[in-house]
Amino acid sequence: MLTLLTLLLSAAEPGLDHLTLSERNLLQSAVHTQHSFQIIERYFEQCQNVKEYQRIGSPDLQQHRSAIEAKLNISYQEFLFANQHAESWQQLQPRDAVKTTECSDTELYQQYIDQYEIQRFALEIATPLTKPLLTNPSASQDQQNQLSLLQGYLQRSSTVAIATVSDRQQLSAIEQANFLHLDYKSRYIFRIKQGWRNIAPRYMGMHVQINEQDLGKYEGDWLIFLDQQRQFISATPVKNATAFIKDLGLSDWQIDNNGNLQRRN
């Protein structure tokens, strides 16, 4: 378990207005460097058995991690969490579409490597942040009550997971039959992304029935609690439970976009 050193995101999520233009550019540089690192990581994982990829290699995680921590004055885990969940950080993400991975295209892979090296070098020579990047406000009574409530759900839960709302029409008929109960009629379902304790199914019905007009109210990531029968104990938006999730620490398992289960060591 990680101790709650900082409140990464609160129910009223801090923006980036407290940063100067140069500080904002530094943060964007770190976000872009992380984006390139993740592309290379996925590319290398798929193609690492090809001799040419073994020769080229991939960036060192510790060196990458140290560069981000040294410049932003936060832990790498805090950076990853905010990079994934903070709405205000999403405007800093690269806009260019990622090209399809082809192991035969080593030139493209080398281009990604070169781009990453330039980005990391720019990050390493930049002036570090001196002001707190993530605010640490005193928790209000409402926040304390919410945290206590979530801790109570945790004690009753067999599975805790982070999920996002998806359209069931994107599933094949076989997938719907395998994952969804026959009586579940709603068009929208949860796609499980990662979690703690027991492993949840890749797809499952939501805790409420919604229609297309109400979809906007439910978009984004959700923290769900399930009992031993995989019935809902509770579901709450991730943005309202960030302190609790931070305290949970790294997830025990995750399901990638291809549906593959990956357990933490």
PDB file of C-alpha atoms in Angstrom:
ATOM      1  CA  MET A   1       0.000   0.000   0.000  1.00  0.00           C
ATOM      2  CA  LEU A   2       1.188   3.534  -0.744  1.00  0.00           C
ATOM      3  CA  THR A   3       0.808   6.118   1.966  1.00  0.00           C
ATOM      4  CA  LEU A   4      -1.291   9.151   1.128  1.00  0.00           C
ATOM      5  CA  LEU A   5       1.577  11.658   0.747  1.00  0.00           C
ATOM      6  CA  THR A   6      -0.275  13.965  -1.629  1.00  0.00           C
ATOM      7  CA  LEU A   7      -3.834  14.358  -2.824  1.00  0.00           C
ATOM      8  CA  LEU A   8      -3.254  13.988  -6.551  1.00  0.00           C
ATOM      9  CA  LEU A   9      -6.675  15.000  -7.650  1.00  0.00           C
ATOM     10  CA  SER A  10      -9.552  16.219  -5.550  1.00  0.00           C
ATOM     11  CA  ALA A  11     -13.249  16.271  -6.357  1.00  0.00           C
ATOM     12  CA  ALA A  12     -12.580  19.826  -7.559  1.00  0.00           C
ATOM     13  CA  GLU A  13      -9.590  18.914  -9.667  1.00  0.00           C
ATOM     14  CA  PRO A  14      -6.750  21.485  -9.694  1.00  0.00           C
ATOM     15  CA  GLY A  15      -6.020  23.011 -13.066  1.00  0.00           C
ATOM     16  CA  LEU A  16      -2.793  24.276 -14.589  1.00  0.00           C
ATOM     17  CA  ASP A  17      -3.460  27.973 -14.106  1.00  0.00           C
ATOM     18  CA  HIS A  18      -0.878  28.222 -11.318  1.00  0.00           C
ATOM     19  CA  LEU A  19       1.903  27.283 -13.756  1.00  0.00           C
ATOM     20  CA  THR A  20       3.855  29.802 -15.789  1.00  0.00           C
ATOM     21  CA  LEU A  21       4.152  29.283 -19.538  1.00  0.00           C
ATOM     22  CA  SER A  22       7.646  27.786 -19.184  1.00  0.00           C
ATOM     23  CA  GLU A  23       6.471  25.479 -16.393  1.00  0.00           C
ATOM     24  CA  ARG A  24       3.489  24.389 -18.447  1.00  0.00           C
ATOM     25  CA  ASN A  25       5.831  23.715 -21.389  1.00  0.00           C
ATOM     26  CA  LEU A  26       8.001  21.581 -19.104  1.00  0.00           C
ATOM     27  CA  LEU A  27       4.999  19.528 -18.032  1.00  0.00           C
ATOM     28  CA  GLN A  28       3.931  19.112 -21.648  1.00  0.00           C
ATOM     29  CA  SER A  29       7.470  17.984 -22.514  1.00  0.00           C
ATOM     30  CA  ALA A  30       7.247  15.307 -19.810  1.00  0.00           C
ATOM     31  CA  VAL A  31       3.811  14.174 -21.044  1.00  0.00           C
ATOM     32  CA  HIS A  32       5.063  13.901 -24.641  1.00  0.00           C
ATOM     33  CA  THR A  33       8.189  12.031 -23.527  1.00  0.00           C
ATOM     34  CA  GLN A  34       6.015   9.567 -21.618  1.00  0.00           C
ATOM     35  CA  HIS A  35       3.766   9.143 -24.661  1.00  0.00           C
ATOM     36  CA  SER A  36       6.756   8.285 -26.869  1.00  0.00           C
ATOM     37  CA  PHE A  37       8.136   5.920 -24.229  1.00  0.00           C
ATOM     38  CA  GLN A  38       4.836   4.006 -24.095  1.00  0.00           C
ATOM     39  CA  ILE A  39       4.695   3.707 -27.903  1.00  0.00           C
ATOM     40  CA  ILE A  40       8.223   2.280 -28.002  1.00  0.00           C
ATOM     41  CA  GLU A  41       7.450  -0.022 -25.080  1.00  0.00           C
ATOM     42  CA  ARG A  42       4.410  -1.494 -26.883  1.00  0.00           C
ATOM     43  CA  TYR A  43       6.316  -1.702 -30.165  1.00  0.00           C
ATOM     44  CA  PHE A  44       9.292  -3.497 -28.591  1.00  0.00           C
ATOM     45  CA  GLU A  45       7.091  -5.903 -26.631  1.00  0.00           C
ATOM     46  CA  GLN A  46       5.453  -7.035 -29.874  1.00  0.00           C
ATOM     47  CA  CYS A  47       8.653  -7.202 -31.956  1.00  0.00           C
ATOM     48  CA  GLN A  48      11.396  -8.048 -29.452  1.00  0.00           C
ATOM     49  CA  ASN A  49      11.962 -11.507 -30.944  1.00  0.00           C
ATOM     50  CA  VAL A  50      13.089  -9.912 -34.218  1.00  0.00           C
ATOM     51  CA  LYS A  51      16.891  -9.683 -34.279  1.00  0.00           C
ATOM     52  CA  GLU A  52      16.978  -6.097 -35.550  1.00  0.00           C
ATOM     53  CA  TYR A  53      14.834  -4.910 -32.651  1.00  0.00           C
ATOM     54  CA  GLN A  54      17.127  -6.686 -30.212  1.00  0.00           C
ATOM     55  CA  ARG A  55      20.036  -4.787 -31.763  1.00  0.00           C
ATOM     56  CA  ILE A  56      18.295  -1.408 -31.521  1.00  0.00           C
ATOM     57  CA  GLY A  57      16.963  -2.070 -28.017  1.00  0.00           C
ATOM     58  CA  SER A  58      14.562   0.116 -26.061  1.00  0.00           C
ATOM     59  CA  PRO A  59      14.901   3.044 -23.611  1.00  0.00           C
ATOM     60  CA  ASP A  60      15.923   2.327 -20.034  1.00  0.00           C
ATOM     61  CA  LEU A  61      12.945   2.660 -17.675  1.00  0.00           C
ATOM     62  CA  GLN A  62      15.001   3.827 -14.716  1.00  0.00           C
ATOM     63  CA  GLN A  63      16.664   6.581 -16.734  1.00  0.00           C
ATOM     64  CA  HIS A  64      13.285   7.644 -18.111  1.00  0.00           C
ATOM     65  CA  ARG A  65      11.699   7.598 -14.682  1.00  0.00           C
ATOM     66  CA  SER A  66      14.534   9.571 -13.089  1.00  0.00           C
ATOM     67  CA  ALA A  67      14.317  12.310 -15.729  1.00  0.00           C
ATOM     68  CA  ILE A  68      10.616  12.877 -15.043  1.00  0.00           C
ATOM     69  CA  GLU A  69      10.943  12.739 -11.256  1.00  0.00           C
ATOM     70  CA  ALA A  70      13.913  15.139 -11.227  1.00  0.00           C
ATOM     71  CA  LYS A  71      12.161  17.792 -13.311  1.00  0.00           C
ATOM     72  CA  LEU A  72       8.617  17.616 -11.918  1.00  0.00           C
ATOM     73  CA  ASN A  73       9.503  16.924  -8.266  1.00  0.00           C
ATOM     74  CA  ILE A  74       6.882  14.196  -7.952  1.00  0.00           C
ATOM     75  CA  SER A  75       7.156  10.423  -7.955  1.00  0.00           C
ATOM     76  CA  TYR A  76       6.824   8.560 -11.217  1.00  0.00           C
ATOM     77  CA  GLN A  77       3.746   6.785  -9.859  1.00  0.00           C
ATOM     78  CA  GLU A  78       2.106  10.135  -9.100  1.00  0.00           C
ATOM     79  CA  PHE A  79       2.969  11.338 -12.593  1.00  0.00           C
ATOM     80  CA  LEU A  80       1.450   8.241 -14.227  1.00  0.00           C
ATOM     81  CA  PHE A  81      -1.711   8.522 -12.162  1.00  0.00           C
ATOM     82  CA  ALA A  82      -2.241  12.202 -12.973  1.00  0.00           C
ATOM     83  CA  ASN A  83      -1.295  11.669 -16.616  1.00  0.00           C
ATOM     84  CA  GLN A  84      -4.033   9.070 -16.924  1.00  0.00           C
ATOM     85  CA  HIS A  85      -6.792  10.600 -14.807  1.00  0.00           C
ATOM     86  CA  ALA A  86      -6.378  14.394 -14.576  1.00  0.00           C
ATOM     87  CA  GLU A  87      -8.737  16.025 -17.063  1.00  0.00           C
ATOM     88  CA  SER A  88      -6.623  19.188 -17.153  1.00  0.00           C
ATOM     89  CA  TRP A  89      -3.599  17.158 -18.347  1.00  0.00           C
ATOM     90  CA  GLN A  90      -5.408  15.728 -21.361  1.00  0.00           C
ATOM     91  CA  GLN A  91      -5.015  18.963 -23.318  1.00  0.00           C
ATOM     92  CA  LEU A  92      -1.237  18.435 -23.089  1.00  0.00           C
ATOM     93  CA  GLN A  93      -1.349  15.054 -24.832  1.00  0.00           C
ATOM     94  CA  PRO A  94       0.025  14.717 -28.405  1.00  0.00           C
ATOM     95  CA  ARG A  95      -2.612  15.071 -31.107  1.00  0.00           C
ATOM     96  CA  ASP A  96      -0.897  12.964 -33.783  1.00  0.00           C
ATOM     97  CA  ALA A  97      -2.409   9.530 -34.362  1.00  0.00           C
ATOM     98  CA  VAL A  98      -0.140   6.581 -33.562  1.00  0.00           C
ATOM     99  CA  LYS A  99       0.747   4.535 -36.624  1.00  0.00           C
ATOM    100  CA  THR A 100      -0.017   0.820 -36.725  1.00  0.00           C
ATOM    101  CA  THR A 101       2.788  -1.340 -35.399  1.00  0.00           C
ATOM    102  CA  GLU A 102       4.492  -3.458 -38.072  1.00  0.00           C
ATOM    103  CA  CYS A 103       7.551  -5.452 -37.021  1.00  0.00           C
ATOM    104  CA  SER A 104       8.885  -5.315 -40.584  1.00  0.00           C
ATOM    105  CA  ASP A 105       9.147  -1.509 -40.361  1.00  0.00           C
ATOM    106  CA  THR A 106      12.311  -1.102 -38.301  1.00  0.00           C
ATOM    107  CA  GLU A 107      12.856   2.363 -39.772  1.00  0.00           C
ATOM    108  CA  LEU A 108       9.668   3.615 -38.115  1.00  0.00           C
ATOM    109  CA  TYR A 109      10.743   2.066 -34.825  1.00  0.00           C
ATOM    110  CA  GLN A 110      14.126   3.805 -35.106  1.00  0.00           C
ATOM    111  CA  GLN A 111      12.298   7.082 -35.775  1.00  0.00           C
ATOM    112  CA  TYR A 112      10.342   6.632 -32.566  1.00  0.00           C
ATOM    113  CA  ILE A 113      13.607   5.944 -30.712  1.00  0.00           C
ATOM    114  CA  ASP A 114      15.245   9.058 -32.164  1.00  0.00           C
ATOM    115  CA  GLN A 115      12.212  11.191 -31.352  1.00  0.00           C
ATOM    116  CA  TYR A 116      12.160   9.894 -27.797  1.00  0.00           C
ATOM    117  CA  GLU A 117      15.867  10.582 -27.280  1.00  0.00           C
ATOM    118  CA  ILE A 118      15.406  14.183 -28.419  1.00  0.00           C
ATOM    119  CA  GLN A 119      12.398  14.643 -26.151  1.00  0.00           C
ATOM    120  CA  ARG A 120      14.159  13.153 -23.132  1.00  0.00           C
ATOM    121  CA  PHE A 121      17.273  15.267 -23.740  1.00  0.00           C
ATOM    122  CA  ALA A 122      15.125  18.407 -23.860  1.00  0.00           C
ATOM    123  CA  LEU A 123      13.515  17.313 -20.601  1.00  0.00           C
ATOM    124  CA  GLU A 124      16.863  16.627 -18.919  1.00  0.00           C
ATOM    125  CA  ILE A 125      18.292  20.084 -19.684  1.00  0.00           C
ATOM    126  CA  ALA A 126      15.125  21.967 -18.687  1.00  0.00           C
ATOM    127  CA  THR A 127      14.887  23.919 -15.430  1.00  0.00           C
ATOM    128  CA  PRO A 128      13.065  21.834 -12.778  1.00  0.00           C
ATOM    129  CA  LEU A 129       9.791  22.951 -11.258  1.00  0.00           C
ATOM    130  CA  THR A 130      10.161  24.693  -7.917  1.00  0.00           C
ATOM    131  CA  LYS A 131       6.468  25.004  -7.026  1.00  0.00           C
ATOM    132  CA  PRO A 132       4.170  22.077  -6.188  1.00  0.00           C
ATOM    133  CA  LEU A 133       2.786  20.522  -9.348  1.00  0.00           C
ATOM    134  CA  LEU A 134       0.026  18.702  -7.504  1.00  0.00           C
ATOM    135  CA  THR A 135      -1.854  20.573  -4.832  1.00  0.00           C
ATOM    136  CA  ASN A 136      -2.270  19.153  -1.344  1.00  0.00           C
ATOM    137  CA  PRO A 137      -5.310  20.938   0.112  1.00  0.00           C
ATOM    138  CA  SER A 138      -6.640  20.116   3.538  1.00  0.00           C
ATOM    139  CA  ALA A 139      -9.301  17.487   3.147  1.00  0.00           C
ATOM    140  CA  SER A 140     -12.777  18.836   3.753  1.00  0.00           C
ATOM    141  CA  GLN A 141     -15.208  17.013   5.989  1.00  0.00           C
ATOM    142  CA  ASP A 142     -17.077  15.822   2.888  1.00  0.00           C
ATOM    143  CA  GLN A 143     -13.870  14.335   1.467  1.00  0.00           C
ATOM    144  CA  GLN A 144     -13.111  12.611   4.766  1.00  0.00           C
ATOM    145  CA  ASN A 145     -16.624  11.187   4.849  1.00  0.00           C
ATOM    146  CA  GLN A 146     -16.264   9.969   1.251  1.00  0.00           C
ATOM    147  CA  LEU A 147     -12.968   8.269   2.066  1.00  0.00           C
ATOM    148  CA  SER A 148     -14.501   6.534   5.077  1.00  0.00           C
ATOM    149  CA  LEU A 149     -17.436   5.388   2.951  1.00  0.00           C
ATOM    150  CA  LEU A 150     -15.118   3.904   0.309  1.00  0.00           C
ATOM    151  CA  GLN A 151     -13.065   2.168   2.984  1.00  0.00           C
ATOM    152  CA  GLY A 152     -16.286   0.542   4.180  1.00  0.00           C
ATOM    153  CA  TYR A 153     -17.042  -0.670   0.645  1.00  0.00           C
ATOM    154  CA  LEU A 154     -13.508  -2.067   0.425  1.00  0.00           C
ATOM    155  CA  GLN A 155     -13.994  -4.183   3.553  1.00  0.00           C
ATOM    156  CA  ARG A 156     -17.053  -5.818   1.974  1.00  0.00           C
ATOM    157  CA  SER A 157     -15.543  -6.272  -1.490  1.00  0.00           C
ATOM    158  CA  SER A 158     -14.090  -9.307  -3.193  1.00  0.00           C
ATOM    159  CA  THR A 159     -13.094  -7.258  -6.258  1.00  0.00           C
ATOM    160  CA  VAL A 160     -12.262  -3.589  -6.747  1.00  0.00           C
ATOM    161  CA  ALA A 161     -11.791  -2.399 -10.328  1.00  0.00           C
ATOM    162  CA  ILE A 162     -11.548   0.638 -12.580  1.00  0.00           C
ATOM    163  CA  ALA A 163     -13.862   0.505 -15.587  1.00  0.00           C
ATOM    164  CA  THR A 164     -15.002   2.753 -18.388  1.00  0.00           C
ATOM    165  CA  VAL A 165     -18.410   2.951 -20.065  1.00  0.00           C
ATOM    166  CA  SER A 166     -18.588   1.198 -23.451  1.00  0.00           C
ATOM    167  CA  ASP A 167     -21.218   0.458 -26.079  1.00  0.00           C
ATOM    168  CA  ARG A 168     -22.244  -3.205 -26.012  1.00  0.00           C
ATOM    169  CA  GLN A 169     -22.816  -3.050 -29.777  1.00  0.00           C
ATOM    170  CA  GLN A 170     -19.039  -3.065 -30.155  1.00  0.00           C
ATOM    171  CA  LEU A 171     -19.006  -6.624 -28.766  1.00  0.00           C
ATOM    172  CA  SER A 172     -19.563  -9.660 -30.910  1.00  0.00           C
ATOM    173  CA  ALA A 173     -22.591 -11.857 -30.263  1.00  0.00           C
ATOM    174  CA  ILE A 174     -20.312 -14.450 -28.661  1.00  0.00           C
ATOM    175  CA  GLU A 175     -18.706 -11.864 -26.382  1.00  0.00           C
ATOM    176  CA  GLN A 176     -22.111 -10.607 -25.297  1.00  0.00           C
ATOM    177  CA  ALA A 177     -23.236 -14.142 -24.533  1.00  0.00           C
ATOM    178  CA  ASN A 178     -20.039 -14.870 -22.585  1.00  0.00           C
ATOM    179  CA  PHE A 179     -19.944 -11.697 -20.507  1.00  0.00           C
ATOM    180  CA  LEU A 180     -23.467 -10.317 -20.158  1.00  0.00           C
ATOM    181  CA  HIS A 181     -26.491 -11.748 -18.387  1.00  0.00           C
ATOM    182  CA  LEU A 182     -29.443 -12.569 -20.626  1.00  0.00           C
ATOM    183  CA  ASP A 183     -31.671 -10.193 -18.673  1.00  0.00           C
ATOM    184  CA  TYR A 184     -29.325  -7.232 -19.130  1.00  0.00           C
ATOM    185  CA  LYS A 185     -30.970  -4.986 -21.724  1.00  0.00           C
ATOM    186  CA  SER A 186     -29.055  -1.710 -21.532  1.00  0.00           C
ATOM    187  CA  ARG A 187     -26.963  -0.663 -24.516  1.00  0.00           C
ATOM    188  CA  TYR A 188     -24.110   0.494 -22.283  1.00  0.00           C
ATOM    189  CA  ILE A 189     -21.757  -1.679 -20.253  1.00  0.00           C
ATOM    190  CA  PHE A 190     -18.538  -1.463 -18.251  1.00  0.00           C
ATOM    191  CA  ARG A 191     -15.210  -2.411 -19.850  1.00  0.00           C
ATOM    192  CA  ILE A 192     -12.843  -3.394 -17.070  1.00  0.00           C
ATOM    193  CA  LYS A 193      -9.360  -1.875 -17.244  1.00  0.00           C
ATOM    194  CA  GLN A 194      -7.541  -2.782 -14.027  1.00  0.00           C
ATOM    195  CA  GLY A 195      -8.179  -3.710 -10.451  1.00  0.00           C
ATOM    196  CA  TRP A 196      -7.303  -5.156  -7.093  1.00  0.00           C
ATOM    197  CA  ARG A 197      -7.999  -8.477  -5.367  1.00  0.00           C
ATOM    198  CA  ASN A 198     -10.007 -10.944  -7.496  1.00  0.00           C
ATOM    199  CA  ILE A 199     -10.100 -10.515 -11.270  1.00  0.00           C
ATOM    200  CA  ALA A 200     -13.263  -9.103 -12.801  1.00  0.00           C
ATOM    201  CA  PRO A 201     -14.670 -10.168 -16.196  1.00  0.00           C
ATOM    202  CA  ARG A 202     -13.502  -8.096 -19.145  1.00  0.00           C
ATOM    203  CA  TYR A 203     -17.024  -6.748 -19.725  1.00  0.00           C
ATOM    204  CA  MET A 204     -20.002  -6.531 -17.399  1.00  0.00           C
ATOM    205  CA  GLY A 205     -23.314  -4.758 -17.083  1.00  0.00           C
ATOM    206  CA  MET A 206     -23.468  -1.412 -15.336  1.00  0.00           C
ATOM    207  CA  HIS A 207     -24.896  -0.707 -11.906  1.00  0.00           C
ATOM    208  CA  VAL A 208     -27.621   1.423 -13.507  1.00  0.00           C
ATOM    209  CA  GLN A 209     -29.609   1.370 -16.735  1.00  0.00           C
ATOM    210  CA  ILE A 210     -28.853   4.414 -18.897  1.00  0.00           C
ATOM    211  CA  ASN A 211     -29.922   5.648 -22.305  1.00  0.00           C
ATOM    212  CA  GLU A 212     -28.053   7.562 -24.970  1.00  0.00           C
ATOM    213  CA  GLN A 213     -29.367  10.936 -23.755  1.00  0.00           C
ATOM    214  CA  ASP A 214     -27.834  10.373 -20.307  1.00  0.00           C
ATOM    215  CA  LEU A 215     -24.524   8.945 -21.529  1.00  0.00           C
ATOM    216  CA  GLY A 216     -22.642  12.181 -20.891  1.00  0.00           C
ATOM    217  CA  LYS A 217     -23.346  11.897 -17.164  1.00  0.00           C
ATOM    218  CA  TYR A 218     -21.583   8.539 -16.976  1.00  0.00           C
ATOM    219  CA  GLU A 219     -18.605   8.977 -19.304  1.00  0.00           C
ATOM    220  CA  GLY A 220     -15.125   8.602 -17.836  1.00  0.00           C
ATOM    221  CA  ASP A 221     -13.574   6.038 -15.532  1.00  0.00           C
ATOM    222  CA  TRP A 222     -15.501   4.439 -12.673  1.00  0.00           C
ATOM    223  CA  LEU A 223     -14.329   2.731  -9.500  1.00  0.00           C
ATOM    224  CA  ILE A 224     -16.517  -0.291  -8.828  1.00  0.00           C
ATOM    225  CA  PHE A 225     -16.803  -2.594  -5.821  1.00  0.00           C
ATOM    226  CA  LEU A 226     -18.069  -6.156  -6.268  1.00  0.00           C
ATOM    227  CA  ASP A 227     -18.969  -8.830  -3.733  1.00  0.00           C
ATOM    228  CA  GLN A 228     -18.094 -12.524  -4.000  1.00  0.00           C
ATOM    229  CA  GLN A 229     -21.019 -13.100  -6.390  1.00  0.00           C
ATOM    230  CA  ARG A 230     -19.769 -10.228  -8.597  1.00  0.00           C
ATOM    231  CA  GLN A 231     -22.759  -8.127  -7.632  1.00  0.00           C
ATOM    232  CA  PHE A 232     -22.340  -4.367  -7.261  1.00  0.00           C
ATOM    233  CA  ILE A 233     -21.702  -2.983  -3.808  1.00  0.00           C
ATOM    234  CA  SER A 234     -21.094   0.472  -5.184  1.00  0.00           C
ATOM    235  CA  ALA A 235     -19.801   2.431  -8.176  1.00  0.00           C
ATOM    236  CA  THR A 236     -18.365   5.931  -8.066  1.00  0.00           C
ATOM    237  CA  PRO A 237     -16.561   8.155 -10.585  1.00  0.00           C
ATOM    238  CA  VAL A 238     -12.788   7.862 -10.323  1.00  0.00           C
ATOM    239  CA  LYS A 239     -12.454  11.645 -10.076  1.00  0.00           C
ATOM    240  CA  ASN A 240     -14.346  11.460  -6.761  1.00  0.00           C
ATOM    241  CA  ALA A 241     -12.153   8.686  -5.367  1.00  0.00           C
ATOM    242  CA  THR A 242      -8.598   9.628  -6.327  1.00  0.00           C
ATOM    243  CA  ALA A 243      -7.302   9.821  -2.752  1.00  0.00           C
ATOM    244  CA  PHE A 244      -8.715   6.374  -2.038  1.00  0.00           C
ATOM    245  CA  ILE A 245      -7.201   4.911  -5.238  1.00  0.00           C
ATOM    246  CA  LYS A 246      -3.843   6.486  -4.444  1.00  0.00           C
ATOM    247  CA  ASP A 247      -3.935   4.746  -1.068  1.00  0.00           C
ATOM    248  CA  LEU A 248      -4.678   1.396  -2.751  1.00  0.00           C
ATOM    249  CA  GLY A 249      -1.365   1.606  -4.628  1.00  0.00           C
ATOM    250  CA  LEU A 250      -0.513  -0.208  -7.847  1.00  0.00           C
ATOM    251  CA  SER A 251      -3.291  -2.397  -9.199  1.00  0.00           C
ATOM    252  CA  ASP A 252      -2.896  -6.172  -8.823  1.00  0.00           C
ATOM    253  CA  TRP A 253      -3.872  -6.806 -12.446  1.00  0.00           C
ATOM    254  CA  GLN A 254      -4.904  -5.051 -15.640  1.00  0.00           C
ATOM    255  CA  ILE A 255      -6.601  -5.942 -18.928  1.00  0.00           C
ATOM    256  CA  ASP A 256      -5.041  -4.400 -22.031  1.00  0.00           C
ATOM    257  CA  ASN A 257      -6.916  -3.190 -25.113  1.00  0.00           C
ATOM    258  CA  ASN A 258      -6.556  -6.635 -26.698  1.00  0.00           C
ATOM    259  CA  GLY A 259      -8.269  -8.303 -23.746  1.00  0.00           C
ATOM    260  CA  ASN A 260      -5.088  -9.855 -22.359  1.00  0.00           C
ATOM    261  CA  LEU A 261      -4.837 -10.194 -18.598  1.00  0.00           C
ATOM    262  CA  GLN A 262      -1.603  -8.916 -17.083  1.00  0.00           C
ATOM    263  CA  ARG A 263      -0.830  -9.614 -13.446  1.00  0.00           C
ATOM    264  CA  ARG A 264       1.513  -7.493 -11.378  1.00  0.00           C
ATOM    265  CA  ASN A 265       4.568  -9.318 -10.101  1.00  0.00           C
TER     266      ASN A 265
END
